[in-house]
mmCIF file of C-alpha atoms in Angstrom:
data_model
loop_
_atom_site.group_PDB
_atom_site.id
_atom_site.type_symbol
_atom_site.label_atom_id
_atom_site.label_comp_id
_atom_site.label_asym_id
_atom_site.label_seq_id
_atom_site.Cartn_x
_atom_site.Cartn_y
_atom_site.Cartn_z
ATOM 1 C CA MET Y 1 0.000 0.000 0.000
ATOM 2 C CA PRO Y 2 1.498 3.342 -0.935
ATOM 3 C CA GLU Y 3 1.989 5.836 1.846
ATOM 4 C CA GLN Y 4 0.517 9.316 1.841
ATOM 5 C CA LEU Y 5 2.721 12.025 0.315
ATOM 6 C CA THR Y 6 2.516 15.765 0.811
ATOM 7 C CA ASN Y 7 3.377 18.326 -1.874
ATOM 8 C CA TYR Y 8 3.828 21.804 -0.510
ATOM 9 C CA GLN Y 9 2.013 23.940 -3.088
ATOM 10 C CA CYS Y 10 1.363 27.664 -3.121
ATOM 11 C CA PRO Y 11 -2.106 28.538 -1.721
ATOM 12 C CA ASN Y 12 -2.266 31.345 -4.294
ATOM 13 C CA CYS Y 13 -1.357 29.596 -7.564
ATOM 14 C CA ASN Y 14 -0.675 25.906 -6.698
ATOM 15 C CA GLY Y 15 2.955 26.259 -7.791
ATOM 16 C CA PRO Y 16 5.607 24.236 -5.922
ATOM 17 C CA LEU Y 17 6.883 25.664 -2.644
ATOM 18 C CA ARG Y 18 10.486 25.301 -1.527
ATOM 19 C CA PHE Y 19 12.138 26.326 1.706
ATOM 20 C CA ASP Y 20 14.378 29.327 0.986
ATOM 21 C CA PRO Y 21 17.473 29.405 3.262
ATOM 22 C CA VAL Y 22 17.991 33.125 2.625
ATOM 23 C CA SER Y 23 14.575 34.287 3.904
ATOM 24 C CA SER Y 24 13.827 31.243 6.099
ATOM 25 C CA LYS Y 25 10.391 31.101 4.451
ATOM 26 C CA LEU Y 26 8.712 28.890 1.873
ATOM 27 C CA LYS Y 27 8.829 30.495 -1.552
ATOM 28 C CA CYS Y 28 6.671 29.773 -4.604
ATOM 29 C CA ASP Y 29 8.641 29.053 -7.788
ATOM 30 C CA SER Y 30 5.766 30.312 -9.931
ATOM 31 C CA CYS Y 31 4.319 33.503 -8.437
ATOM 32 C CA GLY Y 32 7.057 34.403 -5.965
ATOM 33 C CA SER Y 33 4.774 34.418 -2.913
ATOM 34 C CA THR Y 34 6.382 33.650 0.435
ATOM 35 C CA PHE Y 35 4.910 32.048 3.554
ATOM 36 C CA THR Y 36 6.160 31.253 7.020
ATOM 37 C CA VAL Y 37 6.632 27.639 8.008
ATOM 38 C CA ASP Y 38 3.807 27.913 10.561
ATOM 39 C CA GLU Y 39 1.389 29.294 7.946
ATOM 40 C CA ILE Y 40 2.048 26.455 5.507
ATOM 41 C CA ASP Y 41 2.043 23.718 8.122
ATOM 42 C CA LYS Y 42 -1.412 24.837 9.248
ATOM 43 C CA VAL Y 43 -2.767 24.811 5.672
ATOM 44 C CA PHE Y 44 -1.380 21.378 4.874
ATOM 45 C CA PHE Y 45 -2.389 19.836 8.168
ATOM 46 C CA GLU Y 46 -5.979 20.607 7.271
ATOM 47 C CA LYS Y 47 -5.424 19.333 3.724
ATOM 48 C CA ASN Y 48 -3.937 16.040 4.910
ATOM 49 C CA GLN Y 49 -6.848 15.500 7.287
ATOM 50 C CA GLU Y 50 -9.141 15.431 4.236
ATOM 51 C CA ALA Y 51 -6.937 13.086 2.183
ATOM 52 C CA ILE Y 52 -8.691 9.978 0.825
ATOM 53 C CA SER Y 53 -6.905 6.632 0.457
ATOM 54 C CA VAL Y 54 -6.344 5.287 -3.024
ATOM 55 C CA ASP Y 55 -8.861 2.692 -4.288
ATOM 56 C CA ALA Y 56 -8.256 -1.039 -3.927
ATOM 57 C CA GLU Y 57 -7.553 -1.585 -7.614
ATOM 58 C CA LYS Y 58 -4.734 0.955 -7.579
ATOM 59 C CA LYS Y 59 -3.273 -0.568 -4.434
ATOM 60 C CA GLN Y 60 -3.215 -3.970 -6.096
ATOM 61 C CA GLN Y 61 -1.499 -2.588 -9.180
ATOM 62 C CA GLU Y 62 1.137 -0.767 -7.157
ATOM 63 C CA ASN Y 63 1.840 -3.788 -4.994
ATOM 64 C CA ALA Y 64 2.206 -5.900 -8.129
ATOM 65 C CA GLU Y 65 4.758 -3.449 -9.504
ATOM 66 C CA LEU Y 66 6.741 -3.667 -6.290
ATOM 67 C CA LEU Y 67 6.844 -7.444 -6.648
ATOM 68 C CA GLN Y 68 8.871 -6.979 -9.839
ATOM 69 C CA TRP Y 69 11.806 -6.203 -7.558
ATOM 70 C CA ASN Y 70 13.519 -9.193 -6.003
ATOM 71 C CA GLU Y 71 12.493 -10.110 -2.471
ATOM 72 C CA GLU Y 72 15.423 -8.370 -0.763
ATOM 73 C CA GLU Y 73 14.972 -5.171 -2.778
ATOM 74 C CA ALA Y 74 11.215 -5.177 -2.202
ATOM 75 C CA LYS Y 75 11.728 -5.148 1.562
ATOM 76 C CA ASN Y 76 13.571 -1.857 1.244
ATOM 77 C CA MET Y 77 11.272 -0.177 -1.298
ATOM 78 C CA ARG Y 78 8.100 1.878 -0.907
ATOM 79 C CA ALA Y 79 5.458 2.998 -3.412
ATOM 80 C CA TYR Y 80 4.032 6.518 -3.353
ATOM 81 C CA ASN Y 81 1.645 8.579 -5.470
ATOM 82 C CA CYS Y 82 2.644 12.148 -6.279
ATOM 83 C CA PRO Y 83 -0.212 14.420 -5.114
ATOM 84 C CA SER Y 84 0.503 16.858 -7.966
ATOM 85 C CA CYS Y 85 0.623 14.681 -11.075
ATOM 86 C CA GLY Y 86 -0.502 11.266 -9.798
ATOM 87 C CA ALA Y 87 2.674 9.505 -10.944
ATOM 88 C CA GLN Y 88 3.802 6.525 -8.939
ATOM 89 C CA LEU Y 89 7.097 6.954 -7.173
ATOM 90 C CA ILE Y 90 9.299 4.104 -5.965
ATOM 91 C CA SER Y 91 11.994 4.878 -3.390
ATOM 92 C CA ASP Y 92 13.822 3.173 -0.556
ATOM 93 C CA ALA Y 93 12.166 2.651 2.795
ATOM 94 C CA ASN Y 94 14.071 5.454 4.534
ATOM 95 C CA THR Y 95 13.263 8.273 2.085
ATOM 96 C CA ALA Y 96 11.461 11.061 3.915
ATOM 97 C CA ALA Y 97 11.692 13.977 1.476
ATOM 98 C CA THR Y 98 12.394 13.822 -2.243
ATOM 99 C CA ARG Y 99 11.303 15.231 -5.601
ATOM 100 C CA CYS Y 100 8.872 13.823 -8.164
ATOM 101 C CA PRO Y 101 10.930 12.962 -11.286
ATOM 102 C CA TYR Y 102 7.904 13.629 -13.522
ATOM 103 C CA CYS Y 103 6.542 17.007 -12.405
ATOM 104 C CA GLY Y 104 9.539 18.149 -10.347
ATOM 105 C CA ASN Y 105 7.486 19.031 -7.278
ATOM 106 C CA PRO Y 106 9.082 18.533 -3.852
ATOM 107 C CA THR Y 107 7.385 15.758 -1.865
ATOM 108 C CA VAL Y 108 7.455 14.873 1.818
ATOM 109 C CA VAL Y 109 6.417 11.581 3.446
ATOM 110 C CA PRO Y 110 4.810 12.644 6.758
ATOM 111 C CA ALA Y 111 4.600 9.036 7.988
ATOM 112 C CA GLN Y 112 8.408 8.946 8.214
ATOM 113 C CA PHE Y 113 8.191 11.527 10.995
ATOM 114 C CA GLU Y 114 5.315 10.239 13.099
ATOM 115 C CA GLY Y 115 5.491 9.096 16.702
ATOM 116 C CA SER Y 116 8.976 8.046 17.798
ATOM 117 C CA LEU Y 117 10.292 8.837 14.299
ATOM 118 C CA LYS Y 118 9.613 12.549 14.716
ATOM 119 C CA PRO Y 119 12.829 14.549 15.153
ATOM 120 C CA ASP Y 120 13.101 16.792 18.188
ATOM 121 C CA TYR Y 121 14.893 19.514 16.243
ATOM 122 C CA VAL Y 122 15.897 20.609 12.777
ATOM 123 C CA ILE Y 123 18.578 23.128 11.810
ATOM 124 C CA PRO Y 124 17.239 24.762 8.626
ATOM 125 C CA PHE Y 125 19.548 25.351 5.674
ATOM 126 C CA LYS Y 126 21.294 28.722 5.864
ATOM 127 C CA LEU Y 127 23.325 28.356 2.659
ATOM 128 C CA ILE Y 128 22.123 27.764 -0.906
ATOM 129 C CA LYS Y 129 23.386 25.650 -3.801
ATOM 130 C CA GLU Y 130 25.426 28.541 -5.239
ATOM 131 C CA ASP Y 131 27.297 28.790 -1.935
ATOM 132 C CA ALA Y 132 28.270 25.121 -2.242
ATOM 133 C CA VAL Y 133 29.586 25.636 -5.790
ATOM 134 C CA LYS Y 134 31.572 28.694 -4.652
ATOM 135 C CA GLU Y 135 33.113 26.821 -1.730
ATOM 136 C CA LEU Y 136 34.074 23.948 -4.024
ATOM 137 C CA LYS Y 137 36.088 26.378 -6.192
ATOM 138 C CA ASN Y 138 37.738 27.768 -3.068
ATOM 139 C CA PHE Y 139 38.487 24.204 -1.962
ATOM 140 C CA TYR Y 140 40.473 23.665 -5.163
ATOM 141 C CA LYS Y 141 42.766 26.594 -4.362
ATOM 142 C CA GLY Y 142 46.101 26.031 -2.676
ATOM 143 C CA LYS Y 143 46.285 22.383 -3.740
ATOM 144 C CA PRO Y 144 49.633 22.183 -5.610
ATOM 145 C CA PHE Y 145 49.253 18.505 -6.497
ATOM 146 C CA LEU Y 146 45.698 18.806 -7.836
ATOM 147 C CA PRO Y 147 45.682 18.038 -11.600
ATOM 148 C CA LYS Y 148 44.951 21.188 -13.572
ATOM 149 C CA ALA Y 149 42.714 19.214 -15.931
ATOM 150 C CA PHE Y 150 40.484 18.247 -12.994
ATOM 151 C CA THR Y 151 39.621 21.842 -12.161
ATOM 152 C CA GLU Y 152 39.353 22.989 -15.790
ATOM 153 C CA SER Y 153 37.322 20.172 -17.335
ATOM 154 C CA ASN Y 154 35.585 18.770 -14.291
ATOM 155 C CA HIS Y 155 31.854 19.392 -13.952
ATOM 156 C CA ILE Y 156 29.891 18.531 -10.836
ATOM 157 C CA GLU Y 157 27.365 15.877 -11.820
ATOM 158 C CA GLU Y 158 25.150 16.153 -8.758
ATOM 159 C CA ILE Y 159 24.507 18.778 -6.084
ATOM 160 C CA LYS Y 160 21.847 18.020 -3.510
ATOM 161 C CA GLY Y 161 20.757 19.507 -0.233
ATOM 162 C CA VAL Y 162 20.125 16.743 2.282
ATOM 163 C CA TYR Y 163 18.781 16.777 5.813
ATOM 164 C CA VAL Y 164 20.892 14.113 7.507
ATOM 165 C CA PRO Y 165 19.514 12.366 10.620
ATOM 166 C CA PHE Y 166 21.691 12.814 13.713
ATOM 167 C CA TRP Y 167 21.510 11.528 17.259
ATOM 168 C CA LEU Y 168 22.508 14.119 19.867
ATOM 169 C CA PHE Y 169 23.822 12.506 23.037
ATOM 170 C CA ASP Y 170 24.099 13.990 26.524
ATOM 171 C CA ALA Y 171 26.274 12.198 29.080
ATOM 172 C CA ASP Y 172 28.396 12.572 32.217
ATOM 173 C CA ALA Y 173 31.970 11.300 32.217
ATOM 174 C CA ASP Y 174 34.140 10.566 35.248
ATOM 175 C CA GLY Y 175 37.735 10.049 34.251
ATOM 176 C CA GLU Y 176 41.094 9.052 35.707
ATOM 177 C CA VAL Y 177 44.155 9.342 33.475
ATOM 178 C CA ARG Y 178 47.865 8.705 34.111
ATOM 179 C CA TYR Y 179 50.520 10.309 31.953
ATOM 180 C CA ASN Y 180 54.261 10.085 31.430
ATOM 181 C CA ALA Y 181 55.841 13.502 30.918
ATOM 182 C CA THR Y 182 59.289 14.945 30.318
ATOM 183 C CA LYS Y 183 61.056 18.279 30.566
ATOM 184 C CA VAL Y 184 64.177 18.730 28.479
ATOM 185 C CA ARG Y 185 66.881 21.349 29.115
ATOM 186 C CA MET Y 186 69.774 21.932 26.704
ATOM 187 C CA TRP Y 187 72.878 24.105 27.120
ATOM 188 C CA SER Y 188 76.484 24.328 25.965
ATOM 189 C CA ASP Y 189 79.866 25.481 27.165
ATOM 190 C CA SER Y 190 83.132 25.941 25.288
ATOM 191 C CA GLU Y 191 83.718 22.193 25.112
ATOM 192 C CA TYR Y 192 80.452 20.296 25.284
ATOM 193 C CA ASP Y 193 76.749 20.315 24.497
ATOM 194 C CA TYR Y 194 74.532 19.122 27.348
ATOM 195 C CA THR Y 195 71.014 17.678 27.477
ATOM 196 C CA GLU Y 196 69.136 17.076 30.717
ATOM 197 C CA THR Y 197 65.863 15.136 30.651
ATOM 198 C CA LYS Y 198 63.609 14.948 33.693
ATOM 199 C CA TYR Y 199 60.794 12.388 33.864
ATOM 200 C CA TYR Y 200 57.457 12.832 35.602
ATOM 201 C CA ARG Y 201 54.359 10.805 36.378
ATOM 202 C CA LEU Y 202 51.112 12.787 36.151
ATOM 203 C CA TYR Y 203 47.658 11.899 37.432
ATOM 204 C CA ARG Y 204 44.455 13.689 36.546
ATOM 205 C CA LYS Y 205 40.945 12.965 37.772
ATOM 206 C CA GLY Y 206 37.699 14.817 37.176
ATOM 207 C CA HIS Y 207 34.141 15.073 35.917
ATOM 208 C CA VAL Y 208 33.046 16.349 32.491
ATOM 209 C CA ARG Y 209 29.496 17.028 31.301
ATOM 210 C CA PHE Y 210 28.795 16.537 27.589
ATOM 211 C CA GLU Y 211 25.762 17.828 25.707
ATOM 212 C CA ASN Y 212 24.568 17.303 22.136
ATOM 213 C CA ILE Y 213 27.370 15.053 20.913
ATOM 214 C CA PRO Y 214 26.388 14.422 17.270
ATOM 215 C CA VAL Y 215 26.426 10.964 15.692
ATOM 216 C CA ASP Y 216 24.881 10.621 12.243
ATOM 217 C CA GLY Y 217 22.095 8.071 12.038
ATOM 218 C CA SER Y 218 22.350 7.345 8.313
ATOM 219 C CA SER Y 219 24.264 4.355 6.975
ATOM 220 C CA LYS Y 220 24.457 6.154 3.602
ATOM 221 C CA MET Y 221 26.635 8.963 4.922
ATOM 222 C CA PRO Y 222 30.353 8.347 5.561
ATOM 223 C CA ASP Y 223 30.924 8.875 9.286
ATOM 224 C CA ASP Y 224 34.310 10.548 8.811
ATOM 225 C CA MET Y 225 32.870 13.042 6.321
ATOM 226 C CA MET Y 226 29.957 13.946 8.594
ATOM 227 C CA GLU Y 227 32.297 14.452 11.555
ATOM 228 C CA SER Y 228 34.647 16.552 9.421
ATOM 229 C CA ILE Y 229 32.002 19.203 8.648
ATOM 230 C CA GLU Y 230 31.177 19.708 12.317
ATOM 231 C CA PRO Y 231 30.457 21.692 14.385
ATOM 232 C CA TYR Y 232 26.838 22.780 14.047
ATOM 233 C CA ASP Y 233 25.484 25.608 16.164
ATOM 234 C CA LEU Y 234 22.314 24.550 17.966
ATOM 235 C CA LYS Y 235 21.256 28.164 18.506
ATOM 236 C CA ASP Y 236 19.659 27.899 15.041
ATOM 237 C CA ALA Y 237 17.806 24.677 15.885
ATOM 238 C CA VAL Y 238 13.998 24.882 15.849
ATOM 239 C CA ASP Y 239 11.223 22.452 16.697
ATOM 240 C CA PHE Y 240 10.744 20.081 13.792
ATOM 241 C CA GLN Y 241 8.142 20.847 11.128
ATOM 242 C CA THR Y 242 8.009 19.021 7.802
ATOM 243 C CA ALA Y 243 7.703 22.283 5.836
ATOM 244 C CA TYR Y 244 11.422 22.920 6.408
ATOM 245 C CA LEU Y 245 12.121 19.908 4.173
ATOM 246 C CA ALA Y 246 10.336 21.294 1.092
ATOM 247 C CA GLY Y 247 12.752 21.423 -1.824
ATOM 248 C CA PHE Y 248 15.403 19.299 -0.127
ATOM 249 C CA LEU Y 249 16.076 15.603 0.315
ATOM 250 C CA ALA Y 250 15.798 13.861 3.666
ATOM 251 C CA ASP Y 251 16.018 10.369 5.083
ATOM 252 C CA LYS Y 252 14.805 9.050 8.390
ATOM 253 C CA TYR Y 253 17.454 7.323 10.478
ATOM 254 C CA ASP Y 254 18.345 3.733 9.679
ATOM 255 C CA VAL Y 255 20.931 3.482 12.476
ATOM 256 C CA ASP Y 256 19.071 3.769 15.769
ATOM 257 C CA ALA Y 257 20.245 5.447 18.951
ATOM 258 C CA ASP Y 258 21.275 2.194 20.648
ATOM 259 C CA SER Y 259 23.494 1.296 17.694
ATOM 260 C CA SER Y 260 25.081 4.765 17.818
ATOM 261 C CA ILE Y 261 26.011 4.711 21.508
ATOM 262 C CA GLU Y 262 29.409 3.099 20.927
ATOM 263 C CA ARG Y 263 30.508 5.889 18.570
ATOM 264 C CA ALA Y 264 29.219 8.515 20.994
ATOM 265 C CA ASN Y 265 31.079 6.892 23.890
ATOM 266 C CA THR Y 266 34.287 6.787 21.851
ATOM 267 C CA ARG Y 267 33.996 10.529 21.240
ATOM 268 C CA VAL Y 268 33.240 11.187 24.925
ATOM 269 C CA LYS Y 269 36.278 9.166 26.019
ATOM 270 C CA LYS Y 270 38.640 10.921 23.620
ATOM 271 C CA SER Y 271 37.274 14.371 24.466
ATOM 272 C CA THR Y 272 37.655 13.649 28.193
ATOM 273 C CA GLU Y 273 41.274 12.571 27.713
ATOM 274 C CA ASP Y 274 41.979 15.633 25.577
ATOM 275 C CA ALA Y 275 40.423 17.924 28.203
ATOM 276 C CA PHE Y 276 42.593 16.413 30.932
ATOM 277 C CA MET Y 277 45.660 16.674 28.684
ATOM 278 C CA THR Y 278 45.229 20.442 28.387
ATOM 279 C CA ASN Y 279 45.371 20.630 32.196
ATOM 280 C CA CYS Y 280 48.717 18.854 32.513
ATOM 281 C CA GLY Y 281 50.867 21.984 32.680
ATOM 282 C CA LYS Y 282 54.028 22.877 30.774
ATOM 283 C CA TYR Y 283 56.007 19.819 29.739
ATOM 284 C CA ASP Y 284 57.953 19.085 26.581
ATOM 285 C CA THR Y 285 56.219 15.748 26.062
ATOM 286 C CA VAL Y 286 53.086 14.221 27.599
ATOM 287 C CA THR Y 287 51.910 10.727 26.692
ATOM 288 C CA CYS Y 288 48.942 8.833 28.071
ATOM 289 C CA GLU Y 289 49.927 5.722 30.034
ATOM 290 C CA ASP Y 290 46.528 4.586 31.247
ATOM 291 C CA SER Y 291 42.971 5.885 30.998
ATOM 292 C CA ALA Y 292 39.688 4.952 32.687
ATOM 293 C CA VAL Y 293 36.539 6.863 31.720
ATOM 294 C CA GLN Y 294 33.157 5.922 33.159
ATOM 295 C CA ILE Y 295 30.146 7.215 31.196
ATOM 296 C CA GLN Y 296 26.696 7.505 32.742
ATOM 297 C CA ASN Y 297 23.349 9.329 32.572
ATOM 298 C CA GLY Y 298 23.276 9.074 28.789
ATOM 299 C CA THR Y 299 20.266 10.376 26.875
ATOM 300 C CA ALA Y 300 19.651 10.941 23.167
ATOM 301 C CA LYS Y 301 17.677 13.408 21.067
ATOM 302 C CA TYR Y 302 16.897 13.149 17.360
ATOM 303 C CA ALA Y 303 17.665 15.994 14.938
ATOM 304 C CA LEU Y 304 18.061 16.728 11.235
ATOM 305 C CA TYR Y 305 21.166 18.659 10.139
ATOM 306 C CA PRO Y 306 21.603 20.387 6.740
ATOM 307 C CA VAL Y 307 24.314 19.094 4.389
ATOM 308 C CA TRP Y 308 25.124 19.943 0.771
ATOM 309 C CA ILE Y 309 26.465 16.877 -1.068
ATOM 310 C CA LEU Y 310 28.422 17.298 -4.322
ATOM 311 C CA ASN Y 311 29.470 14.350 -6.483
ATOM 312 C CA THR Y 312 31.577 14.087 -9.610
ATOM 313 C CA LYS Y 313 33.466 11.476 -11.592
ATOM 314 C CA TRP Y 314 36.903 11.909 -13.187
ATOM 315 C CA LYS Y 315 38.914 9.271 -15.049
ATOM 316 C CA GLY Y 316 36.546 6.571 -13.815
ATOM 317 C CA GLU Y 317 36.881 7.536 -10.147
ATOM 318 C CA ASN Y 318 34.129 8.986 -7.958
ATOM 319 C CA TYR Y 319 34.844 12.089 -5.886
ATOM 320 C CA SER Y 320 32.491 13.312 -3.168
ATOM 321 C CA PHE Y 321 32.346 16.574 -1.244
ATOM 322 C CA ALA Y 322 30.208 17.748 1.641
ATOM 323 C CA MET Y 323 29.432 21.213 2.959
ATOM 324 C CA ASN Y 324 27.844 22.101 6.263
ATOM 325 C CA GLY Y 325 24.578 23.744 5.201
ATOM 326 C CA GLN Y 326 24.669 26.052 8.213
ATOM 327 C CA THR Y 327 28.326 27.178 8.500
ATOM 328 C CA GLY Y 328 29.815 26.450 5.062
ATOM 329 C CA LYS Y 329 32.603 24.188 6.334
ATOM 330 C CA PHE Y 330 33.717 22.149 3.309
ATOM 331 C CA VAL Y 331 35.466 18.771 2.998
ATOM 332 C CA GLY Y 332 36.087 16.245 0.247
ATOM 333 C CA ASN Y 333 38.561 14.002 -1.533
ATOM 334 C CA LEU Y 334 40.643 15.165 -4.497
ATOM 335 C CA PRO Y 335 42.885 13.426 -7.037
ATOM 336 C CA GLU Y 336 46.641 13.999 -7.054
ATOM 337 C CA ASN Y 337 48.936 14.613 -10.002
ATOM 338 C CA LYS Y 338 51.269 11.675 -9.382
ATOM 339 C CA SER Y 339 53.968 13.126 -11.641
ATOM 340 C CA LEU Y 340 54.061 16.325 -9.572
ATOM 341 C CA VAL Y 341 54.117 14.345 -6.318
ATOM 342 C CA TYR Y 342 57.040 12.248 -7.594
ATOM 343 C CA LEU Y 343 58.907 15.352 -8.794
ATOM 344 C CA TYR Y 344 58.365 17.029 -5.419
ATOM 345 C CA TYR Y 345 59.920 14.153 -3.496
ATOM 346 C CA VAL Y 346 62.806 13.895 -5.956
ATOM 347 C CA VAL Y 347 63.580 17.608 -5.531
ATOM 348 C CA ILE Y 348 63.326 17.372 -1.721
ATOM 349 C CA THR Y 349 65.632 14.353 -1.703
ATOM 350 C CA LEU Y 350 68.181 16.113 -3.939
ATOM 351 C CA LEU Y 351 68.103 19.269 -1.848
ATOM 352 C CA GLY Y 352 68.594 17.197 1.292
ATOM 353 C CA SER Y 353 71.589 15.455 -0.266
ATOM 354 C CA VAL Y 354 73.117 18.751 -1.391
ATOM 355 C CA LEU Y 355 72.678 20.312 2.047
ATOM 356 C CA ALA Y 356 74.205 17.261 3.732
ATOM 357 C CA TYR Y 357 77.168 17.453 1.343
ATOM 358 C CA ILE Y 358 77.653 21.173 2.103
ATOM 359 C CA VAL Y 359 77.567 20.494 5.853
ATOM 360 C CA ILE Y 360 80.212 17.755 5.472
ATOM 361 C CA LEU Y 361 82.428 20.126 3.458
ATOM 362 C CA ILE Y 362 82.127 22.889 6.051
ATOM 363 C CA MET Y 363 82.971 20.510 8.866
ATOM 364 C CA SER Y 364 85.990 19.162 6.970
ATOM 365 C CA TRP Y 365 87.288 22.697 6.325
ATOM 366 C CA GLY Y 366 87.104 23.481 10.012
ATOM 367 C CA LYS Y 367 89.468 20.658 10.939
#
């Protein structure tokens, strides 16, 4: 049975509405009208209350079409009907906001956000697609080993704004850490150079409170990439309303909070150790010998964070980039000109050899 979809359409002209990050309102592509999120949510709540289920014959047809997928694929697929043009849409089970490929209208699946699936917060997009393209060009700069042909002939094949599901963990950490530390003093006289090394054992113990530690709840998103575009500023977070998703893509979580606890605890442990490290005083070296961090009082909230995803392909390889849709922090992987990298190391090696030879000559002259 297909689930109910919502198209956010302009009350004035029925044109598609999209959330505009610049004005923080929903804007009509056709007549240019703008509406607040609260205004549109009220209109479409009433509209959805009057929605009528599709007839039995249509259900049977749609279910039959789903059966054309193999059994494993069918488990992860859902059938929808576009409210604007009536076309049938097939997407994976976690899709929560998408776009109709036939009429282009943004669509939202309200059922993906009901009950326990409803996010507590959403941080609306602050930056637009053009900002992502601009930051990509800036990202290319200052990369001496980046092939020139990549920047000149490369064209981004896909740019999409995605609301990524995140779990935000609160927790208390009690830690005890032992360190080995050294202080090194060097001096010289007319005959000798001296080095004195003193060794210390350090012990630190304390309590740290953590709030809103983010762990992405989507198996589709690379964890390292999502962590690299942090931090997000929760001062812009608002109570969740589906209208914020209009014009963007969104998935519900497919990695639940319980499955995300281990990653959250790892971040808590490392952050606790780092915090204690900064309180060790002035030493030349400090290394952790032993660490014990007890984590308790953990709770989790569910939020959607804005991310711009850019994808391209070059010489048969896929390259992906991500930009924080709130702050503009940009990360991604780039190809290297292997010839330039090789030349660089050859030059460095030669310069090192020449300098070593000069040093040997100077020392031999002094004898």
